[in-house]
Each structure stands twice: as C-alpha cells, then as structure tokens.
C-alpha positions as a printed NumPy array, in Angstrom:
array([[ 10.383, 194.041, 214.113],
       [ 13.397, 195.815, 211.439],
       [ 15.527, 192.22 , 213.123],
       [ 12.581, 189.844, 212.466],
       [ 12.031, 190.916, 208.688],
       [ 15.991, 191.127, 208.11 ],
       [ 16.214, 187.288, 209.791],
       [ 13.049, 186.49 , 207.407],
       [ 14.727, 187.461, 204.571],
       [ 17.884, 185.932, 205.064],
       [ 16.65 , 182.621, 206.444],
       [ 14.638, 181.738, 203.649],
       [ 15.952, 181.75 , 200.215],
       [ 14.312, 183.933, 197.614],
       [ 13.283, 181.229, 195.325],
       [  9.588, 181.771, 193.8  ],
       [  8.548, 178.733, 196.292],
       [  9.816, 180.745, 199.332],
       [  7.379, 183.839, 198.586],
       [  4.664, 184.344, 201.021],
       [  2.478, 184.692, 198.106],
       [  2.969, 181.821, 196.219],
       [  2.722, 179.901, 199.642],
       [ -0.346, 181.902, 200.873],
       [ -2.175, 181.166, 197.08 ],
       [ -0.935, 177.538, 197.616],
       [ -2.66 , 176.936, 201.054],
       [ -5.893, 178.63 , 199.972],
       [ -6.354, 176.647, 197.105],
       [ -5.554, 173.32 , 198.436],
       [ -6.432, 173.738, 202.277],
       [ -9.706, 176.077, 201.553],
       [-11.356, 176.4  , 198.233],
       [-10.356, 172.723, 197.602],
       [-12.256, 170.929, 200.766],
       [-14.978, 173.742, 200.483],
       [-15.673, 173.219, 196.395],
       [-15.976, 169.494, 197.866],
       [-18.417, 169.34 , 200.273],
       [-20.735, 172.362, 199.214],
       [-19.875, 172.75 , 195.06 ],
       [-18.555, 175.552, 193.081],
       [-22.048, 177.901, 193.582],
       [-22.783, 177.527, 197.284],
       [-26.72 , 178.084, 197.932],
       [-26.238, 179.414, 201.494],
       [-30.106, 178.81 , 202.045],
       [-29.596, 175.442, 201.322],
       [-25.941, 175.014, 203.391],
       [-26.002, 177.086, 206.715],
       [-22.62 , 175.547, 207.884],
       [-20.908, 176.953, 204.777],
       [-20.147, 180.61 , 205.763],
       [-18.422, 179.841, 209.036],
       [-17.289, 176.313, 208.142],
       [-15.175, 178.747, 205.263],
       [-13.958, 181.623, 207.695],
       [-13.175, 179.081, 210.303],
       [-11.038, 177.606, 207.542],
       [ -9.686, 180.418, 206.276],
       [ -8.927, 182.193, 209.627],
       [ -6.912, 178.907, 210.786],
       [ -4.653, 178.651, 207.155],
       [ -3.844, 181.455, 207.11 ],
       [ -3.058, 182.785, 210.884],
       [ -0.966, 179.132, 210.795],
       [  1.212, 179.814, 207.819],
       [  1.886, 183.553, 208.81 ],
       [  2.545, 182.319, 212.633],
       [  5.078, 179.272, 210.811],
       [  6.682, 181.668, 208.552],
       [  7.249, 184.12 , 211.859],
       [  8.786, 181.375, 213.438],
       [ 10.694, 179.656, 211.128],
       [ 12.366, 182.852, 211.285],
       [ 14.527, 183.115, 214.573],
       [ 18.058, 181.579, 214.329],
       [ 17.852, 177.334, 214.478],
       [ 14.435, 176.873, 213.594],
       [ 13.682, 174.324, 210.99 ],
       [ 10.467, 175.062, 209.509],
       [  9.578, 170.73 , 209.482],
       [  9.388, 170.576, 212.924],
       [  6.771, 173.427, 213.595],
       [  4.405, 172.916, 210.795],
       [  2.129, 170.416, 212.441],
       [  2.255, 172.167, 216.074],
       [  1.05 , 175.321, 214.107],
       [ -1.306, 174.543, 212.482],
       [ -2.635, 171.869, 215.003],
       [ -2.479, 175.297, 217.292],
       [ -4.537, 177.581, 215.171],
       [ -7.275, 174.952, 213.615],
       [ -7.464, 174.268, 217.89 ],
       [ -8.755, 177.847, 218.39 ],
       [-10.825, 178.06 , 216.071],
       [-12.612, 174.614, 217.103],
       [-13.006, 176.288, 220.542],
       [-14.601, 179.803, 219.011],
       [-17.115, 177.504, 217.3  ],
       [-18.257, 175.671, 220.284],
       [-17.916, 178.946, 222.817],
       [-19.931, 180.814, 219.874],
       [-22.039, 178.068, 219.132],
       [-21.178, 177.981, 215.123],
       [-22.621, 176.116, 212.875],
       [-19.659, 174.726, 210.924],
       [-19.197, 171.215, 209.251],
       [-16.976, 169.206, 210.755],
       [-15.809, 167.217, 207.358],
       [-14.865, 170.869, 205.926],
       [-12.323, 171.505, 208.795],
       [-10.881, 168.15 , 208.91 ],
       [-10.012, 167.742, 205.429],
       [ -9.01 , 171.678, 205.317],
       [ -6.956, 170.3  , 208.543],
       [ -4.924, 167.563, 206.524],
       [ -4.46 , 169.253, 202.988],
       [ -3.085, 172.561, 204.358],
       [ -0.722, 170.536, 206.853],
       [  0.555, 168.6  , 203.945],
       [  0.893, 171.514, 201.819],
       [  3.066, 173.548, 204.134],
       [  5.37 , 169.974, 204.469],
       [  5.547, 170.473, 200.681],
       [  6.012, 173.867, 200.397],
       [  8.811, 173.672, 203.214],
       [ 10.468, 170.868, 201.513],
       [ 10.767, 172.707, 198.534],
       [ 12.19 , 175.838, 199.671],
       [ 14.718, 174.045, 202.23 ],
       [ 15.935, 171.302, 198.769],
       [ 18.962, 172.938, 197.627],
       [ 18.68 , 175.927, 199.716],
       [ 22.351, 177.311, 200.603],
       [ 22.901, 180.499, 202.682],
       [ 26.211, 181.883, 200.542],
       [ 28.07 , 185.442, 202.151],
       [ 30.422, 187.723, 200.257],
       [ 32.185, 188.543, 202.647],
       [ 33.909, 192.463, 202.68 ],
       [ 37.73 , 192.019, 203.959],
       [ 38.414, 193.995, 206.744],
       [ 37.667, 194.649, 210.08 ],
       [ 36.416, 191.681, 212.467],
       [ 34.885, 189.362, 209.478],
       [ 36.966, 187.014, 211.103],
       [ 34.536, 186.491, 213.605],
       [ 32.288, 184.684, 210.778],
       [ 34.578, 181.148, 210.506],
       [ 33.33 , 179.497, 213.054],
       [ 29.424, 179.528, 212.39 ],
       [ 28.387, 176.581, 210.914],
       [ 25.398, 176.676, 208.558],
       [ 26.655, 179.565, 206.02 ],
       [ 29.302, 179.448, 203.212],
       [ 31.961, 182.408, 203.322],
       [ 33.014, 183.618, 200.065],
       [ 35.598, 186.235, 200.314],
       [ 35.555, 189.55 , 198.541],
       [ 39.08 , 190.059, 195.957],
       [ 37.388, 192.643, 193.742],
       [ 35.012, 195.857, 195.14 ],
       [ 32.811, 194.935, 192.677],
       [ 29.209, 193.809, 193.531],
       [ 28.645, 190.151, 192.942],
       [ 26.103, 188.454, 190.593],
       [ 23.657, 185.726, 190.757],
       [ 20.708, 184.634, 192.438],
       [ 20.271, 185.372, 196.378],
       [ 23.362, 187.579, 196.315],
       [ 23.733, 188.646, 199.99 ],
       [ 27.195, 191.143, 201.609],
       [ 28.676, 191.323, 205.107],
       [ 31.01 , 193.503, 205.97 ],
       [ 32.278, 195.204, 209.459],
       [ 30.58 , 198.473, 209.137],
       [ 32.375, 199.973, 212.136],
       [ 35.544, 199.487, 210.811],
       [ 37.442, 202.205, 208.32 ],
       [ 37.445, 200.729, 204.957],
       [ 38.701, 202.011, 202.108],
       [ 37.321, 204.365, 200.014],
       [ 36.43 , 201.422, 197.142],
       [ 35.224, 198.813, 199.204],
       [ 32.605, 201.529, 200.787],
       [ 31.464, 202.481, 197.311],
       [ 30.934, 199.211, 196.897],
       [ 28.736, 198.569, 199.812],
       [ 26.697, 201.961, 198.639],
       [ 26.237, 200.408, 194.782],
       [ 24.784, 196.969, 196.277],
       [ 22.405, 198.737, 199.032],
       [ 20.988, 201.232, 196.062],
       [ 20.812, 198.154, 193.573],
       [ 18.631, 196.258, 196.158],
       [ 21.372, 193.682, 197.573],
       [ 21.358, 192.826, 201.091],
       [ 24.303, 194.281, 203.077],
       [ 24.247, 193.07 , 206.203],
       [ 26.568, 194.237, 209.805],
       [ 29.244, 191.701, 210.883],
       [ 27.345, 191.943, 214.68 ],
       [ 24.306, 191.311, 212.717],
       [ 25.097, 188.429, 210.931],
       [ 26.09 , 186.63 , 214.351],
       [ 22.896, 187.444, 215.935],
       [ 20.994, 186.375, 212.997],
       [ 22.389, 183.155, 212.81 ],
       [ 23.526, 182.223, 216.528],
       [ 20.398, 183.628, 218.304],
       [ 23.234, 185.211, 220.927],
       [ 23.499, 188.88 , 221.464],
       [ 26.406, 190.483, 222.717],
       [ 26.66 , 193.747, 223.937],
       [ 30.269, 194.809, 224.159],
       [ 29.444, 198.996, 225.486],
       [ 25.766, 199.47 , 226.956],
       [ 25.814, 202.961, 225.207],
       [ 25.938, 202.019, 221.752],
       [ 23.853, 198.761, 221.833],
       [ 22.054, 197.967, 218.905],
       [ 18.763, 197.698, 221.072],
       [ 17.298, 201.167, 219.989],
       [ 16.06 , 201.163, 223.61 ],
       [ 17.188, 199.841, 226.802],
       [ 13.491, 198.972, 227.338],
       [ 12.039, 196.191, 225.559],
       [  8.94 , 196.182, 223.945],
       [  6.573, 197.555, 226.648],
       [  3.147, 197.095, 225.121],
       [  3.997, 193.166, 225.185],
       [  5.342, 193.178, 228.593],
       [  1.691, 194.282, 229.625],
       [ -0.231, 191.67 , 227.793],
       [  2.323, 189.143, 228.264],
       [  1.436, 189.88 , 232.15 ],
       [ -2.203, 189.201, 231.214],
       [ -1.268, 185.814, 229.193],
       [  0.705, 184.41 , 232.415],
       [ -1.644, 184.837, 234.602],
       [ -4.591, 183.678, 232.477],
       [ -2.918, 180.769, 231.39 ],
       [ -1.678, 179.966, 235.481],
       [ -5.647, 179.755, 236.196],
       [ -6.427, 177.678, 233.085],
       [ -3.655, 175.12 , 233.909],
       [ -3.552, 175.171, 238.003],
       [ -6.641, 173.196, 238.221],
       [ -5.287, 170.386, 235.628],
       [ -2.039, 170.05 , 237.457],
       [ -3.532, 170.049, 240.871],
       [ -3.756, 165.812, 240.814],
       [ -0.429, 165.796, 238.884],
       [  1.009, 168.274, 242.076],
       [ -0.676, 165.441, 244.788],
       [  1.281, 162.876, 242.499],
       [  4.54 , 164.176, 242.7  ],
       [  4.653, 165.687, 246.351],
       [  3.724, 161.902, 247.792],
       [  6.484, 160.354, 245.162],
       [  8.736, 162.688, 247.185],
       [  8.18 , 162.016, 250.592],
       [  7.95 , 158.247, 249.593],
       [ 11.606, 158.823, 247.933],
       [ 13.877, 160.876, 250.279],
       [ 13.47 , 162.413, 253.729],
       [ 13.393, 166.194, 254.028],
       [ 10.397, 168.634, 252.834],
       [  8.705, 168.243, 249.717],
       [  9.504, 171.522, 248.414],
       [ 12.587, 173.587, 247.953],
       [ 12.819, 177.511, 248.418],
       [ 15.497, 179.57 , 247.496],
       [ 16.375, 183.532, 247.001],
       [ 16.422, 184.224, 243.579],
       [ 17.49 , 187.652, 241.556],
       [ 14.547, 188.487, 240.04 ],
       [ 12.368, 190.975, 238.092],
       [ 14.571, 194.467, 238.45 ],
       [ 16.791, 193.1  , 240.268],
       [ 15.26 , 192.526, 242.932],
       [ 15.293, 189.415, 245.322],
       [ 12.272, 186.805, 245.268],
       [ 11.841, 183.538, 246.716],
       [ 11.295, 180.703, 244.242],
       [  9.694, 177.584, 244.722],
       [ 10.154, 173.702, 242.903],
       [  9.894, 170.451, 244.197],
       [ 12.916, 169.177, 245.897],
       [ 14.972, 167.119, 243.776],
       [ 18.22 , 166.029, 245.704],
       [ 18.633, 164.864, 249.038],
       [ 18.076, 167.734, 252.122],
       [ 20.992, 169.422, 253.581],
       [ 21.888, 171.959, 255.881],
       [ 22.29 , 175.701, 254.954],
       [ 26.13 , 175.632, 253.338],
       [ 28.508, 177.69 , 254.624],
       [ 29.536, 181.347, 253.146],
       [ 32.337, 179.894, 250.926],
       [ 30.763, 176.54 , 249.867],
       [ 27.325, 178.505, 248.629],
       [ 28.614, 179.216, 245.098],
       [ 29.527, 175.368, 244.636],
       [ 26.929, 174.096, 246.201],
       [ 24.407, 176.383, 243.934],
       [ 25.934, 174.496, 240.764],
       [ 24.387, 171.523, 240.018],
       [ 26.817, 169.015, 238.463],
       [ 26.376, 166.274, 235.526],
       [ 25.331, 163.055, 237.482],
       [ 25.37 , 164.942, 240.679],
       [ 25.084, 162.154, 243.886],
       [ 22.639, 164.535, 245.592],
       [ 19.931, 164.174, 242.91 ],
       [ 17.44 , 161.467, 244.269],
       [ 15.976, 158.81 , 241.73 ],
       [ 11.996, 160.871, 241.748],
       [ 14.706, 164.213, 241.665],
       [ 16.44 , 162.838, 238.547],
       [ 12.929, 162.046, 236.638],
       [ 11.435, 164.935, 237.298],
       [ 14.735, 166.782, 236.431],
       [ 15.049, 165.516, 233.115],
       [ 11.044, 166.15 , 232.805],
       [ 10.841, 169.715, 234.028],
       [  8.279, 168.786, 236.569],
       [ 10.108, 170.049, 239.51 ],
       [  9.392, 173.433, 238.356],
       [  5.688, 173.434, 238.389],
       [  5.374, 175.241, 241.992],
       [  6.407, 178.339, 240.088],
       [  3.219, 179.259, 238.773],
       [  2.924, 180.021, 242.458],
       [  5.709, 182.617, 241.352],
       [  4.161, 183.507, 238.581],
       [  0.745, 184.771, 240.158],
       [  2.728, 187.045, 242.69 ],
       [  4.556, 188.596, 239.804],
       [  7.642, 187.075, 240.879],
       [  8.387, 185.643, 237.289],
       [  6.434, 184.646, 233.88 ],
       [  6.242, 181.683, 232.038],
       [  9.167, 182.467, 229.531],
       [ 12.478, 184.344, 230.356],
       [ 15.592, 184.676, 231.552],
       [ 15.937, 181.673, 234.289],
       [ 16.704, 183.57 , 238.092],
       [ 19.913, 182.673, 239.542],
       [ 20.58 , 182.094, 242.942],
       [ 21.69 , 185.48 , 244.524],
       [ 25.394, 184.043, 245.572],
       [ 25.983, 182.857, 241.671],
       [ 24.082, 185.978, 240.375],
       [ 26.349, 188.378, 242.757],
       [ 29.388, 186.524, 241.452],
       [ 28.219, 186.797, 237.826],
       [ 27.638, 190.358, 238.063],
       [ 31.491, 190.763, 239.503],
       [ 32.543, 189.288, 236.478],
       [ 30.711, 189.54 , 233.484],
       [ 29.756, 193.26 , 232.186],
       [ 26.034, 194.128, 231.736],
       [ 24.974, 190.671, 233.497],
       [ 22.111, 192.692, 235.371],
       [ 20.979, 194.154, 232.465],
       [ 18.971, 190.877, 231.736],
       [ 16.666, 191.606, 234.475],
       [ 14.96 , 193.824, 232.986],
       [ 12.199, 191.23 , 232.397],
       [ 10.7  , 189.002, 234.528],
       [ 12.157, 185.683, 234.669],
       [ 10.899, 182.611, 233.602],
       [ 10.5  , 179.254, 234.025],
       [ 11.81 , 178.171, 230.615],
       [ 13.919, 180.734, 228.26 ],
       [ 15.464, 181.218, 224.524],
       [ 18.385, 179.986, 226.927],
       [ 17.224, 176.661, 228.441],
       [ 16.148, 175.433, 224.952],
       [ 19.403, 176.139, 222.739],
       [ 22.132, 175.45 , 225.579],
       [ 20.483, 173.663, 228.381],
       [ 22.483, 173.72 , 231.729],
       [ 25.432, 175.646, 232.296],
       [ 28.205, 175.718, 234.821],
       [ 31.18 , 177.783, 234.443],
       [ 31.716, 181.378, 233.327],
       [ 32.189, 181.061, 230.024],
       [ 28.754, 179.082, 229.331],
       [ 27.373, 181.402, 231.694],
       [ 28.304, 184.224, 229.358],
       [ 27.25 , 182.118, 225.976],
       [ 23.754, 181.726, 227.946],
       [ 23.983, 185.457, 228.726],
       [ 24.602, 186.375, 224.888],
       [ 20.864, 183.847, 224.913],
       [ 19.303, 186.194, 227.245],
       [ 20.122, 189.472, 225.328],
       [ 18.755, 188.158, 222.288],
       [ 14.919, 186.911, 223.487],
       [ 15.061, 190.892, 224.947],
       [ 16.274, 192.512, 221.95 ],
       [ 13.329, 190.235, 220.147],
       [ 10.747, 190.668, 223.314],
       [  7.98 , 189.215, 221.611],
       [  4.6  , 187.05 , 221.202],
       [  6.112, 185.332, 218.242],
       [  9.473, 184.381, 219.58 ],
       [  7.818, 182.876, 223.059],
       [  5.683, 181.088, 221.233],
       [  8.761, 179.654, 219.299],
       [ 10.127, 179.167, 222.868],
       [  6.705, 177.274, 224.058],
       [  7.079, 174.333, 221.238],
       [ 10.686, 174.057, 221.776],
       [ 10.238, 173.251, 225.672],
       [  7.414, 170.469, 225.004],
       [ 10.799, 168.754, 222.495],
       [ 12.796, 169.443, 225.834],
       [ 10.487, 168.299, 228.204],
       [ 10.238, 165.196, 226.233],
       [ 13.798, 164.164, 225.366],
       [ 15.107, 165.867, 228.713],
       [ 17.861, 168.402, 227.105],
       [ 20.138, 170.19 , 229.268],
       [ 18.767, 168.515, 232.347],
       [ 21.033, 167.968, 235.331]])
C-alpha cells in the first residue's frame, strides 16, 4: 500500500486539479446533485418521490467507488488515466444496476443515466486537465547508480551541482540511498524530507515508472515479506472460482464453436496438454486448445526449442493463428482454475524444460511461484511474448512487480488491459 500511495503521488502532478478533493467535489456536483436537483428539485418530498433515496445512493455509491477505483489505477506505471475512465465507471454504475434489480430498488432510471454521462464526462475533463502540461521533472543526487535513470523515457533528469534543495512547484529528489555520499549531499536529502519534498530511492524510481522489479539479493528485497499479501490470496481464490461458474456456462457454445473449427482445420486432438511449473513449484498439467499442427513427443534436446514458439511459426494452423492472436485458445484453463491449478491473473506457467532451464540461469526465477499462475499477467500485457533470456528476465522483473503489488486494484488494472489485448492481439505468436 506505502508503493501504491508513493506511485500516486508521483504519477499525478500536484496541481489543484489533480487533488482528490477538488475531483471528488467536481463529480458530486455535476454527476449527483446536478441530475438529482433535475429530476426531483432542490427540496425533495420523499412522500411524493419514492425512487429518490436509492436513485441518489445508487448514484452516489457508483461516482464515487468509480473515481477512487480510476484514481487507484491510473496509478501503476503506464497507465493513462483516458483509457480507463469509461471502463470504470461503465464497471461500477454496472453493479449497482444489478443490486437494484437483485434488491428490487426502486430507483429512476433517467437519474442514473444522466448521473452515468455527466460524471463520465467530468472525469475526461478532469483527466485532461491534470495530464495538459503535466511534466514529471527529477533532481537527480550525483552519485552512486543514478545512471541507471537515462534510459527511462517519460521523466526529465535534472542533475544536482549544488546540495541545496531545489525550488518550485512539484519539486521531487532521487538519489542512490545505498551508496556513501558525502556528508553535504546527505544533509541535503535530510533538509528536503523534513521540509516535505519527495525523496525518492534510485530502485524505487525504476519500479515506479517501469512496472519491473528486480531483486538483485533475496535477503534484502524491498518486499517487507517474502509472502505477498495473504488476506487477498484467499479472496482472490474465492473471486476465481466464482467468476469460473458465472462465465463457464456463457462460453460453453463458444467452447462447441471452437473445438469443431479445430477438427475441421488440422488433424490431431482438439486439445493440447502440457506439464507446467505451477503454484509452489509444483508441476500441473495445463490445458488450451491446440493451435499448431500435432507432433510427436520431441526428443530430450529438441524440448527447449520446440517449447518456444517463434514469430510466424509454420506450425501454427490458420484457426491456431486466430485464436492465438484472440486469446481463445486459453479458455480450457478455467478447467485449471477450478482444480486450483492456476487463477485468472498471474505469472503465466512455463513449460517444465524452459522453467528448469530458467531457473539454471536466472537467480530467484522460482521465487515467482509463489502465486498461482494465471492465464493473463502484469507480464503478458506490457511485453507480450518472449523468447530468449534476456526478455525472459525483463518479463521476470514483470512478475516481481504484480507480487510486490499483490492486489485487487492492480488485477483489475490487469483485467481492462487484456480485453485492449485480446482485441488488437499484442504479443501474440
């Protein structure tokens, strides 16, 4: 949570737009009182309107649980706070629909709608104006591996000469904390913290703005805990399998569909098994729809290769390569998923001869088993498919980061970002 209010902080700018309040007083006037006053008038006779107490809570519950659940997400590293404002909102007014008809509410329709379209534009508004202008500017401590900094785009560097703490508007430090600075440059840092200015880790800096983690000695990771967040992992457990009964009978036709498309394509089974490492590391076999042409069990030393799948590989089949770029070949995991195999969001499972040779090679690999896998991840929607060692340990750096941040918020982040993938087929193979 100490990560999520840091990345807050220094993703938005600290303009008076940008304040929660200002945005929270903005939505309830426009996207509440605005549509209520409307309909009902200024004194509200709730003898003579019975819809106006929920149609008002409904309203109020859905502004505001949308603009804190927009403002939580438009807080992880590559989030642009345009692209989720209509999903959110569209997500929470959705729920709130459904309590009224499982509750049987009586709510006015008109209310919700137009409470519906003035919040939505007022968050485009309100994002608008905090993003116009908005530049993420670093004075930047010499010393130490600051270095590292150059090569992230999205931030401008502005060196330290003088250990003096800088003026202005938004004034935000970095500096490599591990390393030995001198005695004036850590007075320095001390002055800014007690005056209220943001003085942020080098490490910390990279996370915040690359959404990688990397952990360079397992005993002094920045995790706090080599367990993740433990009460989610329970109720996340709940959420998969809730939400693998609420979708199984909906995909059931779409299943028939694409297991006769198969057989109609290519010769061979219509599904594909493999071992996978999974959950602790420990083996599991995982199930999709077979997308390339069947083939005999590859030898001991053609295994790794074979595991790889290539851009434009020749074994894809033409149903494969759609429901490749689609995602569709991964729907027999819920099967997975119900055995407690994997969940819907994590770390994607590796075939055991690439995750044995991984392990060999890169240091604290297994560590990212320590959740469940999943059919999507924070990995599959910022890098996509990966094939050699050093992507492999970019999408490792991935998989740190969604544990460090185990949370509801950041898999919900993850759940939008795979219906853009699913649409415009990133990363497919």
């Amino acid at each position: 949570m100490l990560m999520q209010r840091n990345l807050s902080s220094l993703v938005g700018s600290t303009r008076w737009v940008s304040s929660l309040r200002v945005q929270l007083a903005v939505e309830i006037l426009l996207g509440i009182l605005l549509p209520f006053a409307a309909r009902y008038g200024v004194h509200t006779n709730y003898d003579h309107h019975p819809s106006a107490p929920a149609s008002f809570v409904l309203s109020f519950t859905s502004v505001v649980s949308a603009m804190l659940l927009s403002r939580r997400i438009g807080g992880f590293p590559g989030t642009r706070t345009f692209i989720y404002v209509l999903p959110t909102f569209s997500m929470s007014f959705g729920l709130a629909m459904m309590t009224a008809l499982v509750l049987r509410l009586d709510y006015n329709r008109t209310v919700l709608i137009a409470s519906f379209t003035l919040s939505v534009a007022a968050a485009y508004a309100l994002a608008y104006l905090s993003a116009r202008g908005a530049v993420r500017r670093f004075h930047v401590v010499p010393g130490g591996r600051t270095r590292f900094l150059e090569d992230i785009d999205g931030a401008e560097w502005l060196p330290m000469a003088q250990p003096t703490v800088p003026t202005g508007a938004d004034v935000m430090i970095v500096a490599d904390l591990h390393h030995d600075l001198e005695s004036p440059w850590e007075r320095l840092l001390a002055r800014a913290a007690i005056s209220g200015v943001p003085v942020y880790h080098v490490k910390q800096i990279r996370e915040l703005l690359t959404g990688r983690v990397e952990i360079e000695h397992l005993s002094e990771n920045s995790f706090g805990s080599l367990l993740p967040n433990l009460a989610y992992r329970k109720l996340k457990r709940l959420i998969d399998l809730a939400a693998c009964l609420a979708v199984l009978p909906v995909l059931a036709v779409t299943m028939v569909l694409i297991a006769i498309s198969i057989r109609l394509d290519s010769s061979g089974p219509v599904f594909f098994r493999q071992q996978r490492m999974g959950y602790r590391g420990r083996p599991f076999t995982m199930i999709k729809f077979r997308s390339m042409n069947h083939r005999s069990e590859a030898s001991d030393q053609d295994s790794r290769v074979s595991a790889i799948t290539q851009a434009d590989d020749d074994r894809v089949t033409r149903v494969g390569r759609f429901l490749r770029r689609t995602r569709l070949d991964e729907i027999p995991q819920i099967l997975n998923i119900l055995a407690g195999d994997m969940s819907w969001i994590g770390p994607r499972p590796e075939a055991m001869d690439l995750s044995t040779w991984y392990e060999a090679e890169i240091p604290f690999y297994s560590y990212r088993h320590i959740v469940r896998p999943g059919i999507t991840g924070w990995a599959q929607v910022n890098q996509g498919h990966v094939a050699d060692l050093a992507e492999i340990n970019m999408k490792l750096q991935y998989d740190f980061f969604y544990v460090k941040n185990f949370s509801a918020w950041l898999d919900v982040l993850i759940t939008m970002r795979t219906v853009v993938v699913m649409l415009n087929g990133f990363g497919s193979k």
